[in-house]
Every structure is written in C-alpha cells, then in structure tokens.
C-alpha cells in the first residue's frame, strides 16, 4: 500500500512539474525576446540615425506588445494555475491490517488564473506597493502528528 501511495504521489507530482516547466519555458522564451529588444534599443541609441531609430523603435514596440499580449492571454485563458497537493489519510488507519485497502489519496487542487495578478512597471510608477512575502518551498514546515506502529 505504501508503494502504491508513493507511486500515486510521484505521478501527481510529475504531472504538476511538467505543466509548471512548460509555463516556465514559455516565460523564459518571452524574457529572451525582451532582452534581445533591450539590446536592439541600445544599438539604436548608439548607431542609428533619427529616422532609423524611429522605425526601429516602432518594430521593437510591436514585438514587446506581442509578448505582453501572449502573457496576458495565457493568464486570461487560465493556462496558468496554482497547484495545491492535498494528502488525506484514511480515518480507519487504526484497523490498518483488516480494513484498509489503500493508505490514502492525493488530489491536485487548481485555482484559476483569476487570482494571478500582472503588475506592470508603468502602473507602479506613481505608486509604492508593499509586497507580500512570497511563500517558498524552502519555507514549508512539517508537524509530526502521530506515529503508527506496524509489525
């Protein structure tokens, strides 16, 4: 039963990680494109004439707008979700040997991207925000509830 439970946990974890990795990969691609645009802006400032700078900035603006729209549509289409792993242990654990067929189950809760907020730099220019402390995997605390004796 323990092996089945751990296999189920690993399967759910793998599914969540794959989705998260694909989102991170997409965002990394968008970041590279924006970094490339920043480099182009520096080149325009250094080497381009006024007309070339004007035309180049228009192209860069279109590229940045396209990236921004891709990210916003990703959030609006609910492609970005928050994953919550919930583990429930069978209440009949005391009658473990006789009654329990399965140690527990693992469920993945999903929150829509409605709770995800995009903060734009230009929106923050006249305001100062107090940011909330981000929760990290490194900050998770485990509490020991009970020990099960098996023999």
PDB file of C-alpha atoms in Angstrom:
ATOM      1  CA  UNK A   1       0.000   0.000   0.000  1.00  0.00           C
ATOM      2  CA  UNK A   2       2.818   2.376   0.824  1.00  0.00           C
ATOM      3  CA  UNK A   3       4.394   1.774  -2.576  1.00  0.00           C
ATOM      4  CA  UNK A   4       1.065   2.417  -4.333  1.00  0.00           C
ATOM      5  CA  UNK A   5       0.628   5.624  -2.349  1.00  0.00           C
ATOM      6  CA  UNK A   6       4.147   6.804  -3.188  1.00  0.00           C
ATOM      7  CA  UNK A   7       3.665   5.905  -6.877  1.00  0.00           C
ATOM      8  CA  UNK A   8       0.442   7.933  -6.953  1.00  0.00           C
ATOM      9  CA  UNK A   9       2.193  10.852  -5.238  1.00  0.00           C
ATOM     10  CA  UNK A  10       5.086  10.697  -7.716  1.00  0.00           C
ATOM     11  CA  UNK A  11       2.669  10.555 -10.669  1.00  0.00           C
ATOM     12  CA  UNK A  12       0.750  13.629  -9.492  1.00  0.00           C
ATOM     13  CA  UNK A  13       3.989  15.480  -8.760  1.00  0.00           C
ATOM     14  CA  UNK A  14       5.325  14.670 -12.233  1.00  0.00           C
ATOM     15  CA  UNK A  15       2.132  15.915 -13.900  1.00  0.00           C
ATOM     16  CA  UNK A  16       2.273  19.202 -11.978  1.00  0.00           C
ATOM     17  CA  UNK A  17       6.002  19.654 -12.642  1.00  0.00           C
ATOM     18  CA  UNK A  18       5.556  19.111 -16.390  1.00  0.00           C
ATOM     19  CA  UNK A  19       2.865  21.798 -16.570  1.00  0.00           C
ATOM     20  CA  UNK A  20       4.938  24.198 -14.488  1.00  0.00           C
ATOM     21  CA  UNK A  21       8.059  23.529 -16.585  1.00  0.00           C
ATOM     22  CA  UNK A  22       6.190  24.252 -19.823  1.00  0.00           C
ATOM     23  CA  UNK A  23       4.944  27.576 -18.428  1.00  0.00           C
ATOM     24  CA  UNK A  24       8.418  28.497 -17.167  1.00  0.00           C
ATOM     25  CA  UNK A  25       9.909  27.587 -20.543  1.00  0.00           C
ATOM     26  CA  UNK A  26       7.391  29.819 -22.328  1.00  0.00           C
ATOM     27  CA  UNK A  27       8.132  32.704 -19.954  1.00  0.00           C
ATOM     28  CA  UNK A  28      11.888  32.211 -20.414  1.00  0.00           C
ATOM     29  CA  UNK A  29      11.414  32.454 -24.179  1.00  0.00           C
ATOM     30  CA  UNK A  30       9.465  35.685 -23.724  1.00  0.00           C
ATOM     31  CA  UNK A  31      12.202  37.018 -21.438  1.00  0.00           C
ATOM     32  CA  UNK A  32      14.893  36.237 -24.038  1.00  0.00           C
ATOM     33  CA  UNK A  33      12.901  38.092 -26.660  1.00  0.00           C
ATOM     34  CA  UNK A  34      12.598  41.145 -24.399  1.00  0.00           C
ATOM     35  CA  UNK A  35      16.315  41.041 -23.548  1.00  0.00           C
ATOM     36  CA  UNK A  36      17.018  40.932 -27.288  1.00  0.00           C
ATOM     37  CA  UNK A  37      14.799  44.011 -27.732  1.00  0.00           C
ATOM     38  CA  UNK A  38      16.727  45.816 -24.987  1.00  0.00           C
ATOM     39  CA  UNK A  39      19.971  45.064 -26.820  1.00  0.00           C
ATOM     40  CA  UNK A  40      18.425  46.394 -30.046  1.00  0.00           C
ATOM     41  CA  UNK A  41      17.406  49.590 -28.255  1.00  0.00           C
ATOM     42  CA  UNK A  42      20.986  50.122 -27.082  1.00  0.00           C
ATOM     43  CA  UNK A  43      22.258  49.562 -30.633  1.00  0.00           C
ATOM     44  CA  UNK A  44      19.716  52.048 -31.978  1.00  0.00           C
ATOM     45  CA  UNK A  45      20.801  54.655 -29.439  1.00  0.00           C
ATOM     46  CA  UNK A  46      24.446  54.181 -30.389  1.00  0.00           C
ATOM     47  CA  UNK A  47      24.480  53.677 -34.150  1.00  0.00           C
ATOM     48  CA  UNK A  48      21.151  54.660 -35.730  1.00  0.00           C
ATOM     49  CA  UNK A  49      20.065  57.923 -37.289  1.00  0.00           C
ATOM     50  CA  UNK A  50      16.870  59.589 -36.075  1.00  0.00           C
ATOM     51  CA  UNK A  51      14.778  58.026 -38.840  1.00  0.00           C
ATOM     52  CA  UNK A  52      16.304  54.588 -38.289  1.00  0.00           C
ATOM     53  CA  UNK A  53      15.730  54.928 -34.522  1.00  0.00           C
ATOM     54  CA  UNK A  54      12.108  55.899 -35.096  1.00  0.00           C
ATOM     55  CA  UNK A  55      11.446  52.939 -37.394  1.00  0.00           C
ATOM     56  CA  UNK A  56      13.401  50.535 -35.191  1.00  0.00           C
ATOM     57  CA  UNK A  57      11.550  51.622 -32.048  1.00  0.00           C
ATOM     58  CA  UNK A  58       8.245  51.039 -33.807  1.00  0.00           C
ATOM     59  CA  UNK A  59       9.300  47.455 -34.612  1.00  0.00           C
ATOM     60  CA  UNK A  60      10.517  46.897 -31.059  1.00  0.00           C
ATOM     61  CA  UNK A  61       7.250  48.274 -29.680  1.00  0.00           C
ATOM     62  CA  UNK A  62       5.317  45.774 -31.823  1.00  0.00           C
ATOM     63  CA  UNK A  63       7.492  42.903 -30.583  1.00  0.00           C
ATOM     64  CA  UNK A  64       7.053  43.923 -26.931  1.00  0.00           C
ATOM     65  CA  UNK A  65       3.289  44.340 -27.394  1.00  0.00           C
ATOM     66  CA  UNK A  66       3.098  40.871 -28.932  1.00  0.00           C
ATOM     67  CA  UNK A  67       4.983  39.369 -25.948  1.00  0.00           C
ATOM     68  CA  UNK A  68       2.793  41.246 -23.473  1.00  0.00           C
ATOM     69  CA  UNK A  69      -0.378  40.052 -25.218  1.00  0.00           C
ATOM     70  CA  UNK A  70       0.860  36.448 -25.216  1.00  0.00           C
ATOM     71  CA  UNK A  71       1.481  36.553 -21.467  1.00  0.00           C
ATOM     72  CA  UNK A  72      -1.827  38.288 -20.722  1.00  0.00           C
ATOM     73  CA  UNK A  73      -3.794  35.836 -22.877  1.00  0.00           C
ATOM     74  CA  UNK A  74      -2.059  32.950 -21.116  1.00  0.00           C
ATOM     75  CA  UNK A  75      -3.315  34.261 -17.768  1.00  0.00           C
ATOM     76  CA  UNK A  76      -6.789  35.160 -19.072  1.00  0.00           C
ATOM     77  CA  UNK A  77      -7.250  31.744 -20.726  1.00  0.00           C
ATOM     78  CA  UNK A  78      -6.500  30.108 -17.371  1.00  0.00           C
ATOM     79  CA  UNK A  79      -3.385  28.339 -18.683  1.00  0.00           C
ATOM     80  CA  UNK A  80      -1.598  29.414 -15.501  1.00  0.00           C
ATOM     81  CA  UNK A  81      -2.817  27.649 -12.382  1.00  0.00           C
ATOM     82  CA  UNK A  82      -1.789  27.324  -8.780  1.00  0.00           C
ATOM     83  CA  UNK A  83      -1.285  23.719  -7.734  1.00  0.00           C
ATOM     84  CA  UNK A  84      -2.111  22.537  -4.221  1.00  0.00           C
ATOM     85  CA  UNK A  85      -1.214  18.987  -3.231  1.00  0.00           C
ATOM     86  CA  UNK A  86      -3.590  17.622  -0.600  1.00  0.00           C
ATOM     87  CA  UNK A  87      -2.950  14.320   1.116  1.00  0.00           C
ATOM     88  CA  UNK A  88      -5.767  12.690   3.077  1.00  0.00           C
ATOM     89  CA  UNK A  89      -5.089   9.675   5.262  1.00  0.00           C
ATOM     90  CA  UNK A  90      -7.785   7.065   5.755  1.00  0.00           C
ATOM     91  CA  UNK A  91      -9.573   7.508   9.119  1.00  0.00           C
ATOM     92  CA  UNK A  92      -9.581   3.740   9.666  1.00  0.00           C
ATOM     93  CA  UNK A  93      -5.817   3.645   9.985  1.00  0.00           C
ATOM     94  CA  UNK A  94      -6.134   2.001  13.443  1.00  0.00           C
ATOM     95  CA  UNK A  95      -7.711  -1.057  11.802  1.00  0.00           C
ATOM     96  CA  UNK A  96      -4.955  -0.971   9.248  1.00  0.00           C
ATOM     97  CA  UNK A  97      -4.354  -4.670   8.682  1.00  0.00           C
ATOM     98  CA  UNK A  98      -8.012  -5.736   8.445  1.00  0.00           C
ATOM     99  CA  UNK A  99      -9.906  -2.898   6.819  1.00  0.00           C
ATOM    100  CA  UNK A 100      -7.728  -0.533   4.817  1.00  0.00           C
ATOM    101  CA  UNK A 101      -7.110  -1.332   1.181  1.00  0.00           C
ATOM    102  CA  UNK A 102      -5.384   1.947   0.384  1.00  0.00           C
ATOM    103  CA  UNK A 103      -3.280   4.247   2.583  1.00  0.00           C
ATOM    104  CA  UNK A 104      -4.848   7.428   1.237  1.00  0.00           C
ATOM    105  CA  UNK A 105      -5.305   9.528  -1.842  1.00  0.00           C
ATOM    106  CA  UNK A 106      -3.652  12.558  -3.364  1.00  0.00           C
ATOM    107  CA  UNK A 107      -5.636  15.288  -5.033  1.00  0.00           C
ATOM    108  CA  UNK A 108      -4.432  18.272  -7.012  1.00  0.00           C
ATOM    109  CA  UNK A 109      -6.464  21.409  -6.395  1.00  0.00           C
ATOM    110  CA  UNK A 110      -6.404  24.023  -9.110  1.00  0.00           C
ATOM    111  CA  UNK A 111      -7.045  27.716  -8.772  1.00  0.00           C
ATOM    112  CA  UNK A 112      -7.869  29.652 -11.889  1.00  0.00           C
ATOM    113  CA  UNK A 113      -5.621  32.380 -13.148  1.00  0.00           C
ATOM    114  CA  UNK A 114      -8.145  34.952 -11.931  1.00  0.00           C
ATOM    115  CA  UNK A 115      -6.103  35.090  -8.685  1.00  0.00           C
ATOM    116  CA  UNK A 116      -2.883  35.818 -10.587  1.00  0.00           C
ATOM    117  CA  UNK A 117      -2.157  39.495 -10.893  1.00  0.00           C
ATOM    118  CA  UNK A 118       0.082  41.058 -13.524  1.00  0.00           C
ATOM    119  CA  UNK A 119       1.914  44.136 -12.291  1.00  0.00           C
ATOM    120  CA  UNK A 120       3.198  46.463 -14.972  1.00  0.00           C
ATOM    121  CA  UNK A 121       6.067  48.806 -14.280  1.00  0.00           C
ATOM    122  CA  UNK A 122       4.258  51.754 -15.824  1.00  0.00           C
ATOM    123  CA  UNK A 123       1.255  51.189 -13.492  1.00  0.00           C
ATOM    124  CA  UNK A 124       3.562  51.286 -10.467  1.00  0.00           C
ATOM    125  CA  UNK A 125       5.385  54.497 -11.441  1.00  0.00           C
ATOM    126  CA  UNK A 126       3.313  56.816  -9.248  1.00  0.00           C
ATOM    127  CA  UNK A 127       2.630  54.280  -6.508  1.00  0.00           C
ATOM    128  CA  UNK A 128       4.632  52.385  -3.958  1.00  0.00           C
ATOM    129  CA  UNK A 129       3.366  48.907  -3.164  1.00  0.00           C
ATOM    130  CA  UNK A 130       4.062  46.899  -0.043  1.00  0.00           C
ATOM    131  CA  UNK A 131       4.687  43.412  -1.334  1.00  0.00           C
ATOM    132  CA  UNK A 132       3.534  40.332   0.489  1.00  0.00           C
ATOM    133  CA  UNK A 133       6.103  37.748   1.473  1.00  0.00           C
ATOM    134  CA  UNK A 134       6.202  35.045  -1.186  1.00  0.00           C
ATOM    135  CA  UNK A 135       5.830  31.516   0.016  1.00  0.00           C
ATOM    136  CA  UNK A 136       8.681  29.286  -0.965  1.00  0.00           C
ATOM    137  CA  UNK A 137       9.120  25.546  -0.971  1.00  0.00           C
ATOM    138  CA  UNK A 138      12.071  26.114   1.351  1.00  0.00           C
ATOM    139  CA  UNK A 139       9.771  27.689   3.978  1.00  0.00           C
ATOM    140  CA  UNK A 140       7.493  24.658   4.398  1.00  0.00           C
ATOM    141  CA  UNK A 141       7.288  23.439   7.994  1.00  0.00           C
ATOM    142  CA  UNK A 142       6.296  19.865   8.820  1.00  0.00           C
ATOM    143  CA  UNK A 143       4.467  18.978  12.037  1.00  0.00           C
ATOM    144  CA  UNK A 144       4.653  15.470  13.441  1.00  0.00           C
ATOM    145  CA  UNK A 145       1.085  14.346  14.251  1.00  0.00           C
ATOM    146  CA  UNK A 146       1.339  10.694  15.244  1.00  0.00           C
ATOM    147  CA  UNK A 147       3.430   7.595  14.853  1.00  0.00           C
ATOM    148  CA  UNK A 148       1.967   4.360  13.509  1.00  0.00           C
ATOM    149  CA  UNK A 149       3.315   1.117  14.915  1.00  0.00           C
ATOM    150  CA  UNK A 150       3.463  -1.726  12.377  1.00  0.00           C
ATOM    151  CA  UNK A 151       4.887  -5.136  12.976  1.00  0.00           C
TER     152      UNK A 151
END
